[in-house]
């Protein structure tokens, strides 16, 4: 989500199809703002749980709690967006499309490397996203499956042990600087994909200093982001 998939463009059609509300107008700006706040709220929640050593929570539960909080702040009650609507919205995160560069890049990379997802969340979420996006991963490692949460260094070690790969022979690719900073502590190579939807509060000059490879994936062309990474690694 974010690195390979464009969650915002995937979610906006569903948001736009729902009953209007004065607090969500104009829809062209209010709905993207709601989606961005929802995504940011999710990260705040998982980082809070990690820092306070709380057990991992089902991602649908986290998404629903953050959604309810955001709607309450905007005065959107259950009389406007009812239980059925809110459940549809939470399930909307399970249906995503890839960024334009993702599919051709992953098809190229998988011919030479194992291409594996390592993400916080549930295995079912990963399965649904892989199915709806059509992105060809070799394996899906969820925090639910591994029993650990990023950025715990042990989650990266566990994924590597399961694959039988040493850190110096692997690369963590992400659109999230916190993820790559943690991966780098155990010796993984790191590649940052700069996406328009991710790390909105990060200083990109600092990110460039912290990672091994920095690639701009914002313009939506096939040779940006993951496409540029595939070309780099194939050189």
Coordinates of C-alpha atoms in Angstrom, one line a residue:
X1 CA 0.0 0.0 0.0
X2 CA 1.6 3.2 -1.1
X3 CA 4.8 1.7 -2.5
X4 CA 3.2 -0.5 -5.1
X5 CA -0.4 0.5 -4.9
X6 CA -2.2 3.8 -5.3
X7 CA -4.6 3.6 -2.4
X8 CA -5.9 7.1 -2.8
X9 CA -7.1 6.7 -6.4
X10 CA -8.5 3.3 -5.4
X11 CA -10.5 4.7 -2.5
X12 CA -11.8 8.0 -3.9
X13 CA -14.4 6.5 -6.2
X14 CA -16.1 4.7 -3.3
X15 CA -15.9 7.9 -1.1
X16 CA -17.4 9.9 -4.0
X17 CA -20.3 7.5 -4.4
X18 CA -21.6 8.0 -0.8
X19 CA -24.3 10.4 0.5
X20 CA -23.1 14.0 0.5
X21 CA -22.7 16.0 3.7
X22 CA -22.1 19.8 4.3
X23 CA -18.9 19.0 6.2
X24 CA -17.6 17.0 3.3
X25 CA -17.9 19.8 0.7
X26 CA -16.6 20.6 -1.7
X27 CA -16.1 16.9 -2.3
X28 CA -13.2 17.5 -4.7
X29 CA -11.0 18.7 -1.8
X30 CA -12.8 17.4 1.4
X31 CA -12.9 13.7 0.3
X32 CA -9.1 13.5 -0.5
X33 CA -8.4 15.3 2.8
X34 CA -10.5 12.7 4.6
X35 CA -8.7 9.9 2.9
X36 CA -5.3 11.4 3.7
X37 CA -6.3 11.9 7.3
X38 CA -7.5 8.3 7.5
X39 CA -4.2 7.0 6.2
X40 CA -2.2 9.3 8.6
X41 CA -4.4 8.2 11.5
X42 CA -3.7 4.5 10.7
X43 CA 0.0 5.1 10.9
X44 CA -0.4 7.1 14.1
X45 CA -2.3 4.1 15.6
X46 CA 0.2 1.4 14.6
X47 CA 3.2 3.5 15.7
X48 CA 1.5 4.2 19.1
X49 CA 0.8 0.5 19.6
X50 CA 4.4 -0.4 18.7
X51 CA 6.0 2.2 20.9
X52 CA 3.8 1.2 23.9
X53 CA 4.4 -2.5 23.3
X54 CA 0.7 -3.2 22.8
X55 CA -0.3 -6.3 20.8
X56 CA -0.9 -5.9 17.1
X57 CA -4.5 -5.2 16.1
X58 CA -6.5 -6.4 13.1
X59 CA -6.1 -3.7 10.4
X60 CA -9.8 -3.6 9.7
X61 CA -10.4 -2.8 13.4
X62 CA -7.8 0.0 13.3
X63 CA -9.2 1.4 10.1
X64 CA -12.8 1.4 11.5
X65 CA -11.8 3.2 14.7
X66 CA -9.9 5.9 12.9
X67 CA -12.7 6.3 10.4
X68 CA -15.3 6.7 13.2
X69 CA -13.1 9.3 14.9
X70 CA -12.6 11.4 11.7
X71 CA -16.3 11.3 10.9
X72 CA -17.3 12.3 14.4
X73 CA -14.9 15.3 14.2
X74 CA -16.6 16.3 11.0
X75 CA -20.2 15.9 12.3
X76 CA -21.0 12.9 10.1
X77 CA -23.2 10.6 12.1
X78 CA -24.5 7.1 11.6
X79 CA -27.7 8.7 10.2
X80 CA -25.6 9.9 7.2
X81 CA -23.0 7.2 6.8
X82 CA -24.5 4.2 8.5
X83 CA -23.0 0.9 9.6
X84 CA -23.2 -0.6 6.1
X85 CA -21.5 2.4 4.5
X86 CA -18.7 2.3 7.1
X87 CA -18.1 -1.4 6.6
X88 CA -17.9 -0.8 2.8
X89 CA -15.3 1.9 3.4
X90 CA -13.1 -0.3 5.6
X91 CA -13.3 -3.1 3.0
X92 CA -12.4 -0.5 0.3
X93 CA -8.8 -0.7 1.5
X94 CA -8.7 -4.4 0.3
X95 CA -9.3 -3.4 -3.3
X96 CA -6.4 -1.5 -4.8
X97 CA -4.8 -0.8 -8.2
X98 CA -1.1 -0.6 -8.7
X99 CA 0.9 2.5 -9.6
X100 CA 1.6 2.5 -13.4
X101 CA 5.2 1.5 -12.9
X102 CA 4.5 -1.3 -10.5
X103 CA 3.3 -4.2 -12.7
X104 CA 6.0 -4.0 -15.4
X105 CA 8.7 -3.4 -12.8
X106 CA 7.7 -6.4 -10.6
X107 CA 7.5 -8.6 -13.7
X108 CA 11.0 -7.6 -14.6
X109 CA 12.4 -7.9 -11.1
X110 CA 10.8 -11.3 -10.4
X111 CA 12.8 -12.9 -13.2
X112 CA 16.0 -12.1 -11.4
X113 CA 15.0 -11.9 -7.7
X114 CA 12.5 -13.1 -5.2
X115 CA 9.9 -10.3 -4.9
X116 CA 8.3 -10.5 -1.4
X117 CA 5.9 -8.3 0.5
X118 CA 6.8 -7.5 4.1
X119 CA 4.1 -5.3 5.5
X120 CA 2.1 -4.5 8.6
X121 CA -1.4 -5.7 8.5
X122 CA -3.3 -8.9 8.0
X123 CA -2.6 -11.7 5.5
X124 CA -6.2 -11.4 4.1
X125 CA -5.6 -7.8 3.4
X126 CA -2.4 -8.7 1.5
X127 CA -4.2 -11.4 -0.4
X128 CA -7.0 -9.1 -1.4
X129 CA -4.7 -6.3 -2.5
X130 CA -2.5 -8.7 -4.6
X131 CA -5.6 -10.2 -6.2
X132 CA -7.3 -6.9 -7.0
X133 CA -4.1 -5.2 -8.2
X134 CA -2.8 -8.2 -10.2
X135 CA 0.8 -7.6 -8.9
X136 CA 2.9 -10.7 -9.1
X137 CA 4.6 -11.2 -5.8
X138 CA 6.4 -14.5 -4.9
X139 CA 5.3 -14.4 -1.3
X140 CA 3.3 -12.3 1.2
X141 CA 4.7 -11.8 4.7
X142 CA 2.2 -9.9 6.9
X143 CA 2.9 -8.7 10.5
X144 CA 0.0 -11.0 11.4
X145 CA 1.7 -14.0 9.9
X146 CA 5.1 -13.3 11.4
X147 CA 3.8 -12.2 14.8
X148 CA 5.8 -9.0 14.7
X149 CA 5.3 -5.4 13.7
X150 CA 7.6 -3.1 11.7
X151 CA 9.8 -1.3 12.6
X152 CA 10.9 -4.1 15.0
X153 CA 14.2 -5.3 13.6
X154 CA 13.2 -8.9 14.4
X155 CA 10.5 -8.8 11.7
X156 CA 13.1 -8.2 9.0
X157 CA 15.4 -10.9 10.4
X158 CA 12.5 -13.4 10.5
X159 CA 11.5 -12.8 6.9
X160 CA 15.1 -13.2 5.8
X161 CA 15.5 -16.5 7.8
X162 CA 12.3 -17.9 6.2
X163 CA 13.8 -17.1 2.8
X164 CA 17.3 -18.3 3.6
X165 CA 18.8 -15.0 2.6
X166 CA 21.5 -12.9 4.3
X167 CA 20.8 -9.1 4.8
X168 CA 23.6 -8.1 2.5
X169 CA 21.9 -10.0 -0.3
X170 CA 18.5 -8.4 0.1
X171 CA 17.0 -5.0 -0.4
X172 CA 14.0 -3.4 1.4
X173 CA 12.0 -1.2 -1.0
X174 CA 9.4 1.2 0.4
X175 CA 7.7 4.5 0.2
X176 CA 8.1 4.9 4.0
X177 CA 11.3 6.2 5.5
X178 CA 10.6 4.7 9.0
X179 CA 10.5 1.3 7.4
X180 CA 13.8 1.7 5.5
X181 CA 15.6 3.2 8.5
X182 CA 14.7 0.2 10.6
X183 CA 15.7 -2.3 7.8
X184 CA 19.1 -0.5 7.4
X185 CA 19.9 -1.2 11.1
X186 CA 20.2 -5.0 10.3
X187 CA 22.3 -4.5 7.1
X188 CA 19.6 -4.5 4.4
X189 CA 20.2 -2.4 1.3
X190 CA 17.4 0.2 1.1
X191 CA 15.6 1.8 -1.8
X192 CA 13.1 4.7 -1.3
X193 CA 10.2 5.2 -3.7
X194 CA 9.0 8.8 -3.4
X195 CA 5.2 8.7 -3.8
X196 CA 2.8 11.6 -3.7
X197 CA 0.6 9.9 -1.1
X198 CA 3.2 8.9 1.4
X199 CA 5.5 10.5 4.0
X200 CA 3.9 13.9 3.7
X201 CA 5.7 15.1 6.8
X202 CA 9.1 13.8 5.9
X203 CA 12.1 16.0 4.9
X204 CA 13.1 14.4 1.6
X205 CA 16.6 15.7 1.9
X206 CA 17.0 13.8 5.1
X207 CA 15.5 10.7 3.5
X208 CA 18.0 10.9 0.7
X209 CA 20.8 10.9 3.2
X210 CA 19.3 7.9 5.1
X211 CA 18.8 5.5 2.2
X212 CA 21.0 3.8 -0.4
X213 CA 18.8 4.6 -3.4
X214 CA 16.2 7.4 -3.7
X215 CA 13.9 7.3 -6.7
X216 CA 11.1 9.7 -7.6
X217 CA 7.9 7.8 -8.3
X218 CA 5.4 10.7 -8.4
X219 CA 5.0 11.3 -12.1
X220 CA 3.1 8.1 -12.9
X221 CA 5.2 7.0 -15.9
X222 CA 6.5 3.5 -16.4
X223 CA 10.1 4.4 -16.0
X224 CA 9.7 6.2 -12.7
X225 CA 9.8 4.7 -9.2
X226 CA 9.9 1.0 -9.3
X227 CA 10.5 1.1 -13.0
X228 CA 13.7 3.0 -12.5
X229 CA 14.7 0.6 -9.7
X230 CA 14.2 -2.4 -12.0
X231 CA 16.4 -0.8 -14.6
X232 CA 19.0 0.1 -12.0
X233 CA 19.2 -3.4 -10.6
X234 CA 19.2 -5.0 -14.1
X235 CA 22.2 -2.8 -15.3

